[in-house]
Coordinates of N, CA, C and O in Angstrom, one line a residue:
T1 N -105.4 -168.7 -349.8 CA -106.4 -167.5 -351.3 C -105.8 -166.5 -350.1 O -105.6 -166.8 -349.0
T2 N -105.8 -165.6 -351.1 CA -104.9 -164.2 -350.8 C -106.1 -163.3 -350.6 O -106.8 -163.6 -351.4
T3 N -106.1 -162.8 -350.1 CA -107.3 -161.1 -350.0 C -107.2 -159.8 -349.7 O -106.2 -159.9 -349.0
I4 N -107.7 -159.8 -350.6 CA -107.1 -158.0 -351.0 C -109.3 -157.2 -350.8 O -110.0 -158.1 -350.8
Y5 N -108.0 -156.1 -350.4 CA -109.8 -155.1 -350.0 C -109.0 -153.7 -350.5 O -108.0 -153.0 -350.5
A6 N -109.4 -153.1 -351.7 CA -109.2 -151.6 -352.2 C -110.5 -151.4 -351.6 O -110.8 -149.8 -353.1
G7 N -111.6 -151.5 -351.2 CA -112.7 -150.6 -350.5 C -113.9 -151.4 -351.3 O -114.0 -151.9 -352.5
P8 N -114.4 -150.5 -351.1 CA -116.6 -151.4 -351.6 C -116.2 -151.0 -352.2 O -116.3 -149.6 -353.3
P9 N -117.3 -151.5 -353.8 CA -117.4 -151.2 -355.2 C -118.1 -150.0 -355.2 O -118.4 -149.9 -354.2
T10 N -117.2 -148.8 -356.1 CA -118.2 -147.9 -356.5 C -119.3 -147.6 -358.2 O -119.0 -148.3 -358.8
L11 N -120.1 -146.6 -357.6 CA -120.6 -146.4 -359.4 C -119.7 -145.1 -360.1 O -119.3 -144.3 -359.3
A12 N -119.5 -145.6 -361.1 CA -118.5 -145.0 -362.0 C -119.3 -143.5 -362.0 O -120.8 -143.4 -362.0
P13 N -118.9 -142.1 -362.5 CA -119.5 -141.3 -362.7 C -120.2 -141.5 -364.0 O -119.8 -141.8 -364.7
G14 N -121.9 -140.8 -363.5 CA -122.5 -140.9 -364.9 C -123.3 -142.0 -365.0 O -123.9 -142.2 -365.8
A15 N -122.5 -143.5 -363.8 CA -122.7 -144.6 -364.4 C -125.1 -144.8 -363.2 O -124.4 -143.6 -362.6
S16 N -125.7 -145.6 -364.4 CA -126.4 -145.8 -362.8 C -126.9 -146.5 -362.5 O -126.3 -147.5 -362.5
L17 N -127.8 -147.3 -361.5 CA -128.2 -148.1 -360.8 C -128.7 -149.2 -361.4 O -129.6 -148.5 -362.5
P18 N -128.8 -150.5 -361.6 CA -129.3 -151.7 -362.8 C -130.1 -151.4 -362.1 O -131.4 -150.5 -361.2
V19 N -131.7 -152.3 -363.1 CA -133.1 -151.9 -363.2 C -133.5 -152.9 -362.9 O -132.8 -153.7 -364.3
P20 N -133.9 -153.6 -362.1 CA -134.3 -155.5 -361.8 C -135.8 -155.2 -362.8 O -136.7 -154.8 -363.4
E21 N -135.6 -156.5 -364.0 CA -136.5 -157.1 -364.6 C -137.5 -157.2 -364.3 O -138.0 -158.3 -362.8
P22 N -138.8 -157.2 -364.9 CA -140.3 -158.0 -364.1 C -140.4 -159.7 -364.4 O -139.4 -160.3 -365.0
L23 N -140.5 -160.3 -363.1 CA -140.5 -161.5 -363.0 C -141.1 -161.9 -363.9 O -142.2 -161.6 -365.0
P24 N -140.9 -163.3 -364.2 CA -141.7 -163.9 -365.5 C -142.2 -164.5 -364.8 O -142.7 -164.8 -364.7
P25 N -143.4 -165.6 -365.6 CA -144.3 -166.7 -365.8 C -143.8 -167.5 -365.5 O -142.9 -167.5 -365.7
E26 N -144.8 -167.6 -364.0 CA -144.0 -169.1 -363.4 C -143.1 -170.1 -363.9 O -142.2 -171.1 -363.6
D27 N -143.9 -170.3 -365.0 CA -143.7 -171.9 -365.9 C -142.2 -171.8 -366.8 O -142.4 -172.0 -368.0
A28 N -142.4 -170.2 -367.1 CA -141.7 -169.4 -368.0 C -140.3 -170.3 -368.2 O -139.5 -171.0 -366.6
I29 N -140.1 -170.9 -370.0 CA -138.7 -171.4 -369.6 C -137.3 -170.5 -370.1 O -137.5 -170.2 -371.3
E30 N -136.4 -170.3 -369.3 CA -135.9 -170.1 -369.5 C -134.6 -170.6 -370.0 O -134.0 -171.3 -369.5
P31 N -133.6 -169.7 -371.1 CA -131.8 -170.4 -371.2 C -131.4 -170.2 -370.7 O -131.8 -169.9 -369.0
E32 N -131.1 -172.1 -370.1 CA -129.6 -171.8 -368.9 C -128.7 -170.7 -369.0 O -128.1 -171.3 -370.0
I33 N -128.3 -170.0 -368.1 CA -127.3 -169.2 -368.3 C -126.4 -169.6 -366.7 O -127.3 -169.1 -365.5
V34 N -125.5 -170.1 -366.5 CA -124.8 -170.0 -365.8 C -123.9 -168.1 -364.9 O -123.5 -168.1 -365.5
I35 N -124.5 -167.5 -363.3 CA -123.5 -167.2 -363.7 C -122.8 -167.4 -362.3 O -121.9 -166.3 -362.6
G36 N -122.5 -168.0 -361.8 CA -121.0 -168.4 -361.1 C -121.9 -169.8 -360.1 O -122.8 -170.8 -360.0
E37 N -121.2 -169.3 -358.5 CA -121.2 -170.1 -357.6 C -122.0 -169.4 -356.5 O -121.0 -168.2 -355.9
I38 N -122.5 -169.8 -355.4 CA -122.7 -169.4 -353.8 C -122.0 -170.8 -353.6 O -122.6 -171.4 -353.1
V39 N -121.8 -169.9 -352.0 CA -120.9 -171.0 -351.3 C -121.4 -170.1 -350.1 O -120.9 -169.2 -349.8
I40 N -121.8 -170.7 -349.1 CA -122.2 -170.8 -348.0 C -121.9 -171.9 -346.6 O -122.3 -172.2 -346.2
P41 N -120.8 -171.1 -346.4 CA -119.7 -172.1 -345.4 C -120.8 -172.6 -344.0 O -120.8 -173.9 -343.4
A42 N -121.2 -171.8 -343.7 CA -122.1 -171.7 -342.2 C -123.5 -173.1 -341.9 O -123.9 -173.2 -341.6
L43 N -124.2 -173.0 -343.4 CA -124.7 -174.1 -343.5 C -124.6 -175.2 -344.7 O -125.0 -176.0 -344.8
M44 N -122.7 -175.0 -345.5 CA -122.5 -175.9 -346.1 C -123.1 -176.4 -346.9 O -123.2 -177.5 -347.8
V45 N -123.3 -174.9 -348.0 CA -124.2 -175.3 -349.4 C -122.9 -174.4 -350.3 O -122.8 -174.0 -350.0
T46 N -123.7 -175.4 -351.8 CA -122.7 -175.0 -352.9 C -123.5 -175.1 -353.6 O -123.6 -176.6 -354.4
Q47 N -124.5 -173.6 -354.6 CA -125.1 -174.2 -355.5 C -124.2 -173.9 -356.7 O -123.8 -172.3 -357.0
T48 N -124.8 -174.2 -357.8 CA -124.6 -173.2 -358.9 C -125.9 -172.7 -358.9 O -127.1 -172.2 -358.6
I49 N -125.6 -171.0 -360.1 CA -126.2 -169.2 -359.5 C -126.6 -169.7 -361.2 O -125.7 -169.5 -362.3
Y50 N -127.8 -170.0 -361.4 CA -128.6 -169.4 -362.5 C -129.4 -168.5 -363.2 O -129.9 -167.7 -361.5
Q51 N -129.4 -168.4 -363.6 CA -130.0 -166.9 -364.4 C -131.6 -166.3 -364.9 O -131.8 -167.7 -365.4
G52 N -132.1 -166.3 -363.2 CA -133.3 -166.2 -364.2 C -134.7 -166.8 -362.8 O -133.6 -166.7 -361.6
M53 N -135.4 -165.9 -362.8 CA -136.5 -166.8 -361.9 C -137.7 -167.5 -361.3 O -139.1 -167.7 -360.8
S54 N -137.7 -168.4 -362.6 CA -139.1 -168.8 -363.1 C -139.2 -170.4 -362.3 O -137.8 -170.9 -361.8
M55 N -139.6 -170.9 -362.4 CA -139.4 -171.9 -361.5 C -138.9 -172.8 -362.4 O -138.2 -173.6 -361.3
P56 N -138.9 -173.4 -363.3 CA -137.9 -174.3 -363.9 C -136.8 -174.4 -363.7 O -135.4 -174.8 -363.3
T57 N -135.7 -172.8 -363.7 CA -134.6 -171.9 -363.5 C -134.9 -172.6 -362.0 O -133.6 -172.8 -361.7
L58 N -135.3 -171.7 -361.0 CA -134.4 -172.5 -359.5 C -134.8 -173.6 -359.1 O -134.7 -174.3 -358.2
D59 N -135.8 -174.8 -360.1 CA -135.3 -175.9 -360.1 C -133.9 -176.6 -360.0 O -134.0 -177.8 -359.6
K60 N -133.3 -176.1 -360.3 CA -132.2 -176.8 -360.8 C -131.4 -175.7 -360.2 O -129.9 -176.9 -359.5
G61 N -131.8 -174.7 -359.3 CA -130.6 -174.5 -358.3 C -130.7 -173.3 -357.0 O -131.7 -172.6 -357.6
V62 N -130.0 -171.9 -357.2 CA -130.3 -171.2 -357.5 C -130.3 -170.4 -358.5 O -129.9 -170.0 -359.2
G63 N -131.3 -169.2 -358.3 CA -132.0 -168.3 -359.2 C -131.5 -166.8 -358.9 O -131.5 -166.4 -358.3
Y64 N -130.9 -165.8 -359.9 CA -130.4 -164.8 -360.3 C -131.6 -164.0 -360.9 O -131.6 -163.8 -361.8
W65 N -131.4 -163.0 -360.4 CA -133.0 -162.4 -360.7 C -132.3 -161.2 -361.6 O -131.7 -160.1 -361.8
P66 N -132.4 -161.4 -363.3 CA -131.9 -160.5 -364.0 C -132.1 -159.4 -363.7 O -133.5 -158.0 -362.9
G67 N -131.3 -158.3 -363.8 CA -131.6 -156.8 -363.9 C -130.7 -156.0 -363.1 O -130.6 -155.4 -362.6
T68 N -130.9 -157.1 -361.7 CA -130.6 -156.8 -360.0 C -128.3 -157.2 -360.9 O -128.3 -156.6 -361.7
A69 N -127.8 -155.9 -359.4 CA -126.7 -156.0 -359.6 C -125.6 -157.5 -360.0 O -126.4 -158.3 -359.3
M70 N -124.4 -157.3 -360.3 CA -123.7 -158.1 -360.8 C -123.0 -158.7 -359.2 O -122.5 -157.5 -358.8
P71 N -122.6 -159.8 -358.7 CA -122.0 -159.8 -357.6 C -120.6 -159.2 -357.9 O -119.9 -159.4 -358.9
G72 N -120.1 -158.4 -356.8 CA -119.3 -157.7 -356.7 C -119.2 -155.9 -357.1 O -118.4 -155.3 -357.1
Y73 N -120.3 -155.8 -357.5 CA -120.8 -154.4 -358.1 C -122.0 -153.7 -357.4 O -122.0 -154.0 -356.6
V74 N -121.3 -152.3 -357.7 CA -123.1 -151.8 -356.7 C -124.0 -151.7 -357.4 O -124.7 -152.2 -358.6
G75 N -125.0 -151.7 -356.4 CA -126.6 -152.4 -356.1 C -126.6 -153.8 -355.7 O -125.6 -154.1 -354.8
N76 N -128.0 -154.1 -355.4 CA -128.1 -155.2 -355.0 C -128.1 -156.4 -355.2 O -129.5 -156.4 -356.9
V77 N -127.6 -157.5 -355.4 CA -127.2 -159.1 -355.9 C -128.6 -159.3 -355.2 O -129.1 -159.9 -354.4
V78 N -129.8 -160.1 -356.1 CA -130.6 -161.0 -355.8 C -130.7 -162.4 -356.0 O -130.7 -162.6 -357.5
L79 N -130.1 -163.5 -354.3 CA -131.1 -164.6 -355.4 C -132.0 -164.8 -354.3 O -132.0 -165.0 -353.5
G80 N -132.6 -166.0 -355.9 CA -133.8 -166.7 -354.8 C -133.3 -168.3 -355.0 O -132.9 -168.4 -355.8
G81 N -134.2 -168.9 -353.7 CA -133.7 -170.6 -354.0 C -134.9 -171.0 -353.4 O -135.9 -170.6 -352.2
H82 N -135.1 -172.6 -353.8 CA -136.2 -173.4 -353.0 C -135.9 -173.5 -351.6 O -134.5 -173.7 -351.5
R83 N -136.7 -174.2 -350.6 CA -136.3 -174.7 -349.4 C -136.5 -176.1 -349.3 O -135.7 -176.5 -348.4
V84 N -137.6 -176.5 -350.0 CA -137.8 -177.9 -349.5 C -137.7 -178.6 -350.4 O -138.6 -179.8 -350.8
S85 N -138.2 -178.2 -351.9 CA -138.4 -179.2 -353.0 C -137.1 -178.9 -354.0 O -136.5 -178.6 -353.9
K86 N -137.1 -179.9 -354.9 CA -135.1 -180.0 -356.2 C -134.4 -180.1 -354.5 O -134.3 -180.6 -353.8
K87 N -132.9 -179.1 -355.1 CA -132.0 -178.9 -354.7 C -131.9 -178.3 -353.7 O -131.1 -178.1 -352.4
K88 N -133.3 -178.1 -352.6 CA -133.6 -176.9 -351.4 C -131.4 -175.9 -350.9 O -131.1 -176.3 -350.1
P89 N -131.7 -175.1 -352.0 CA -130.5 -174.9 -351.8 C -130.5 -173.9 -350.2 O -129.6 -173.2 -349.3
F90 N -131.4 -173.0 -349.9 CA -131.5 -172.2 -349.3 C -133.2 -173.1 -348.4 O -133.2 -171.9 -347.5
R91 N -132.4 -173.9 -347.6 CA -133.7 -174.6 -346.8 C -133.3 -173.6 -345.9 O -134.4 -173.5 -344.8
N92 N -132.0 -173.8 -345.3 CA -131.3 -173.1 -343.7 C -131.5 -172.3 -343.9 O -130.5 -172.0 -342.3
I93 N -131.5 -170.8 -344.4 CA -131.0 -169.6 -344.3 C -131.6 -169.1 -342.7 O -131.2 -168.0 -342.6
D94 N -133.3 -169.9 -342.6 CA -133.8 -168.9 -341.3 C -132.0 -169.0 -340.0 O -132.2 -168.8 -339.5
L95 N -131.4 -170.1 -340.7 CA -129.8 -170.6 -339.1 C -128.9 -169.1 -339.7 O -128.0 -169.3 -338.9
L96 N -129.0 -168.6 -340.4 CA -127.6 -167.3 -340.8 C -128.0 -167.1 -339.6 O -129.0 -165.9 -339.5
V97 N -127.2 -165.6 -339.5 CA -126.8 -164.9 -338.1 C -125.4 -163.1 -338.8 O -125.6 -164.2 -339.6
P98 N -126.1 -162.3 -338.3 CA -125.4 -161.6 -339.0 C -123.9 -162.1 -338.2 O -123.6 -162.7 -337.2
G99 N -122.9 -161.1 -339.6 CA -121.4 -161.6 -339.5 C -121.4 -163.6 -340.5 O -120.1 -162.9 -340.9
D100 N -122.5 -164.3 -340.6 CA -121.9 -165.3 -341.6 C -121.4 -164.9 -343.1 O -122.1 -163.3 -343.1
E101 N -120.5 -165.6 -343.4 CA -120.2 -165.2 -344.5 C -120.6 -165.5 -345.8 O -121.3 -167.3 -345.9
I102 N -120.8 -164.8 -347.4 CA -121.6 -165.5 -348.5 C -121.0 -165.5 -349.3 O -120.4 -164.0 -349.8
Y103 N -120.4 -166.6 -350.1 CA -119.5 -165.7 -351.4 C -119.5 -166.9 -352.7 O -120.9 -167.4 -352.7
L104 N -119.6 -165.5 -353.2 CA -120.3 -165.7 -354.9 C -119.3 -165.6 -356.0 O -118.6 -164.6 -355.6
T105 N -119.2 -166.7 -356.5 CA -117.7 -166.6 -357.4 C -118.6 -166.0 -359.2 O -119.2 -167.4 -359.0
T106 N -118.4 -165.6 -359.7 CA -118.4 -165.4 -361.0 C -117.1 -165.2 -361.9 O -115.8 -165.4 -360.9
S107 N -117.3 -165.3 -363.1 CA -115.8 -164.9 -364.2 C -115.0 -163.6 -363.7 O -113.6 -163.1 -363.7
D108 N -115.3 -162.6 -362.3 CA -114.8 -161.4 -362.4 C -114.4 -161.8 -361.1 O -113.5 -161.0 -360.4
G109 N -114.4 -162.6 -360.2 CA -113.5 -163.4 -359.2 C -114.6 -164.0 -358.3 O -116.3 -164.3 -358.7
T110 N -114.1 -164.0 -356.6 CA -114.9 -164.0 -355.6 C -115.2 -163.3 -354.9 O -113.9 -162.5 -354.0
F111 N -116.3 -163.2 -354.3 CA -116.7 -161.5 -353.4 C -117.4 -161.9 -352.1 O -118.4 -162.7 -351.9
V112 N -117.1 -161.0 -351.3 CA -117.5 -161.6 -350.1 C -118.2 -160.8 -349.4 O -118.0 -159.7 -348.7
Y113 N -119.6 -160.8 -349.0 CA -120.7 -160.9 -348.4 C -121.2 -161.6 -346.6 O -120.6 -162.7 -346.5
A114 N -121.5 -160.3 -346.1 CA -121.8 -161.1 -344.3 C -123.1 -160.8 -344.0 O -123.4 -159.4 -344.7
V115 N -123.7 -161.6 -343.6 CA -125.7 -161.7 -343.2 C -125.2 -159.8 -342.3 O -124.7 -159.9 -341.2
T116 N -126.3 -159.7 -342.6 CA -126.7 -158.1 -341.9 C -128.2 -158.1 -340.6 O -128.2 -158.4 -339.6
E117 N -128.8 -158.9 -341.0 CA -130.6 -158.9 -341.4 C -131.6 -160.1 -341.8 O -130.9 -160.6 -342.9
Q118 N -132.9 -160.7 -340.5 CA -133.5 -161.3 -341.8 C -134.6 -160.5 -341.1 O -134.9 -159.9 -340.8
L119 N -135.8 -161.0 -342.5 CA -137.1 -160.8 -342.3 C -138.3 -161.4 -343.3 O -137.6 -162.5 -343.2
I120 N -139.5 -161.1 -342.5 CA -140.1 -162.0 -343.3 C -141.3 -161.1 -344.0 O -141.4 -160.4 -343.6
V121 N -140.9 -161.0 -345.0 CA -142.4 -160.5 -345.4 C -143.3 -161.3 -346.9 O -142.9 -162.4 -346.9
E122 N -144.6 -160.2 -347.3 CA -145.5 -161.1 -348.1 C -144.6 -161.3 -349.3 O -144.0 -160.5 -349.6
P123 N -145.3 -162.2 -350.2 CA -144.9 -162.1 -351.1 C -144.9 -160.9 -353.0 O -143.9 -161.0 -353.7
T124 N -145.8 -160.3 -351.8 CA -146.1 -159.2 -353.0 C -144.7 -158.1 -352.6 O -145.0 -157.2 -353.4
E125 N -144.1 -157.9 -351.9 CA -143.5 -156.8 -351.4 C -141.8 -157.1 -352.2 O -141.2 -158.0 -351.8
T126 N -142.5 -156.4 -353.8 CA -141.2 -156.8 -354.4 C -140.0 -155.3 -354.3 O -139.6 -155.6 -354.9
W127 N -139.7 -154.7 -353.5 CA -138.9 -153.5 -352.3 C -138.0 -154.4 -352.5 O -136.8 -153.7 -352.7
I128 N -137.5 -155.7 -352.3 CA -136.4 -155.9 -352.1 C -136.2 -156.2 -353.1 O -134.2 -156.7 -353.0
V129 N -136.1 -156.1 -354.3 CA -135.1 -155.8 -355.3 C -134.7 -154.8 -355.6 O -133.5 -154.7 -356.4
N130 N -135.3 -153.3 -354.6 CA -135.0 -152.3 -355.2 C -133.0 -152.0 -354.8 O -132.8 -152.8 -354.3
Q131 N -132.9 -151.8 -355.9 CA -131.4 -151.3 -355.7 C -130.9 -150.3 -354.4 O -130.7 -149.7 -354.4
T132 N -129.4 -150.3 -354.2 CA -129.0 -149.5 -353.6 C -127.5 -149.3 -354.0 O -127.0 -149.5 -354.9
E133 N -127.5 -148.1 -353.0 CA -126.7 -147.5 -353.8 C -124.9 -147.9 -353.3 O -123.8 -147.0 -353.2
T134 N -124.8 -149.1 -352.5 CA -124.1 -150.0 -352.1 C -124.1 -151.3 -352.4 O -125.1 -151.5 -353.2
A135 N -123.0 -152.2 -352.8 CA -122.9 -153.5 -352.7 C -123.8 -154.4 -352.0 O -122.6 -154.2 -350.5
T136 N -124.3 -154.9 -352.0 CA -125.6 -155.7 -351.3 C -125.7 -157.0 -351.8 O -126.0 -156.8 -352.8
L137 N -126.2 -158.3 -350.7 CA -126.8 -159.2 -351.6 C -128.2 -159.6 -350.7 O -127.9 -158.8 -349.9
T138 N -128.9 -160.0 -351.4 CA -130.5 -160.4 -351.0 C -130.7 -161.4 -351.3 O -131.0 -162.2 -352.4
L139 N -130.5 -162.6 -350.1 CA -131.5 -163.6 -350.9 C -132.8 -164.8 -350.0 O -133.0 -163.7 -349.3
F140 N -133.7 -164.6 -350.8 CA -135.4 -165.4 -350.2 C -135.0 -166.7 -350.9 O -135.1 -167.1 -351.8
A141 N -136.0 -166.9 -349.9 CA -136.9 -168.1 -350.1 C -138.4 -168.4 -349.7 O -138.5 -167.0 -348.7
C142 N -139.6 -168.9 -349.6 CA -140.5 -169.6 -349.6 C -140.5 -169.9 -348.0 O -139.6 -169.8 -347.4
H143 N -141.1 -169.1 -347.3 CA -141.6 -169.1 -346.0 C -143.2 -169.8 -345.4 O -143.8 -168.6 -345.7
P144 N -142.9 -170.2 -344.0 CA -142.3 -171.3 -343.7 C -142.3 -172.6 -344.6 O -142.9 -172.5 -345.9
P145 N -141.0 -173.3 -344.6 CA -141.0 -174.1 -344.6 C -142.2 -174.8 -345.0 O -143.1 -175.2 -344.6
H146 N -142.6 -175.3 -346.4 CA -143.9 -176.2 -347.4 C -144.9 -175.4 -347.6 O -146.3 -175.8 -347.7
S147 N -144.4 -173.8 -347.5 CA -145.5 -173.2 -347.6 C -145.5 -171.7 -348.6 O -143.5 -171.5 -349.0
T148 N -145.9 -171.3 -349.6 CA -145.6 -169.8 -350.0 C -145.9 -168.9 -349.6 O -146.2 -168.1 -350.7
K149 N -146.8 -169.0 -348.1 CA -147.5 -167.6 -347.5 C -146.5 -166.8 -347.5 O -147.0 -165.9 -348.5
Q150 N -145.4 -166.8 -347.5 CA -144.8 -165.3 -347.2 C -143.2 -165.5 -347.7 O -143.1 -167.0 -348.2
R151 N -142.0 -164.9 -347.5 CA -141.1 -164.8 -347.6 C -139.7 -164.9 -347.1 O -140.0 -164.0 -345.8
L152 N -138.8 -165.5 -347.0 CA -137.6 -165.2 -346.0 C -137.2 -164.5 -346.4 O -136.1 -165.0 -347.6
I153 N -136.3 -163.2 -345.6 CA -135.7 -162.7 -346.7 C -133.9 -162.3 -345.9 O -134.1 -162.3 -344.6
V154 N -132.5 -163.0 -346.5 CA -131.6 -162.1 -345.7 C -131.3 -161.7 -346.4 O -131.0 -161.9 -347.4
F155 N -130.8 -160.3 -346.1 CA -129.5 -159.1 -346.4 C -128.4 -159.4 -346.1 O -127.8 -159.9 -345.0
A156 N -127.0 -159.1 -347.2 CA -126.0 -159.7 -346.2 C -125.1 -158.3 -347.2 O -126.0 -157.3 -348.4
D157 N -124.2 -157.3 -346.8 CA -123.4 -156.1 -347.6 C -122.3 -156.9 -347.9 O -121.9 -157.6 -347.1
Y158 N -121.2 -155.9 -349.0 CA -120.0 -156.7 -349.7 C -119.4 -156.4 -347.8 O -118.9 -155.4 -347.6
L159 N -118.3 -157.6 -348.2 CA -117.0 -156.9 -347.5 C -115.7 -157.3 -348.1 O -114.9 -156.3 -347.7
R160 N -115.4 -158.1 -348.7 CA -114.0 -157.9 -349.2 C -114.2 -159.2 -350.9 O -115.0 -159.4 -351.5
K161 N -113.1 -158.6 -351.6 CA -113.2 -159.6 -352.7 C -111.7 -160.7 -352.6 O -111.0 -159.6 -352.1
E162 N -111.6 -161.6 -352.9 CA -110.9 -163.0 -352.6 C -110.6 -163.3 -354.0 O -110.8 -163.3 -355.4
V163 N -108.6 -163.3 -354.4 CA -107.7 -163.4 -355.4 C -107.6 -165.1 -354.6 O -106.5 -164.9 -353.9
T164 N -107.2 -165.7 -356.0 CA -106.1 -166.9 -355.1 C -105.2 -166.6 -356.0 O -105.0 -166.7 -356.8

């Protein structure tokens, strides 16, 4: 693996930040579209990322919030996953610490993000999908385990693009 670093992604002149789509109904059947793969070495997690945020989509693995930034681009990539049901991709995201790396691979390449912080919020706090002027990543899952009372949020910043 070769690491290249040409600085963080920037917004093209005249371009605007992505616009997150509203959440679909919880039981909506979304088309199965694979965005890529997430690897979290610290947790030994490797999961497919699917486009969508409905329960049937999250039951398959990690969901990508449509309309948020794509990995490797300016804005906030927002990914959700279960902690205790189905494939449990985000079961242990509470164990992530600042500096832990998260790899997102799409057809555009492999992009590495570093965890910066964790936060617990209410399910109604949708500001977590707000777009950023830099390349960032937000992971979220229900909290505490076996409850939908709150959400555990993990924030990460873009580090680099890797080329093999």
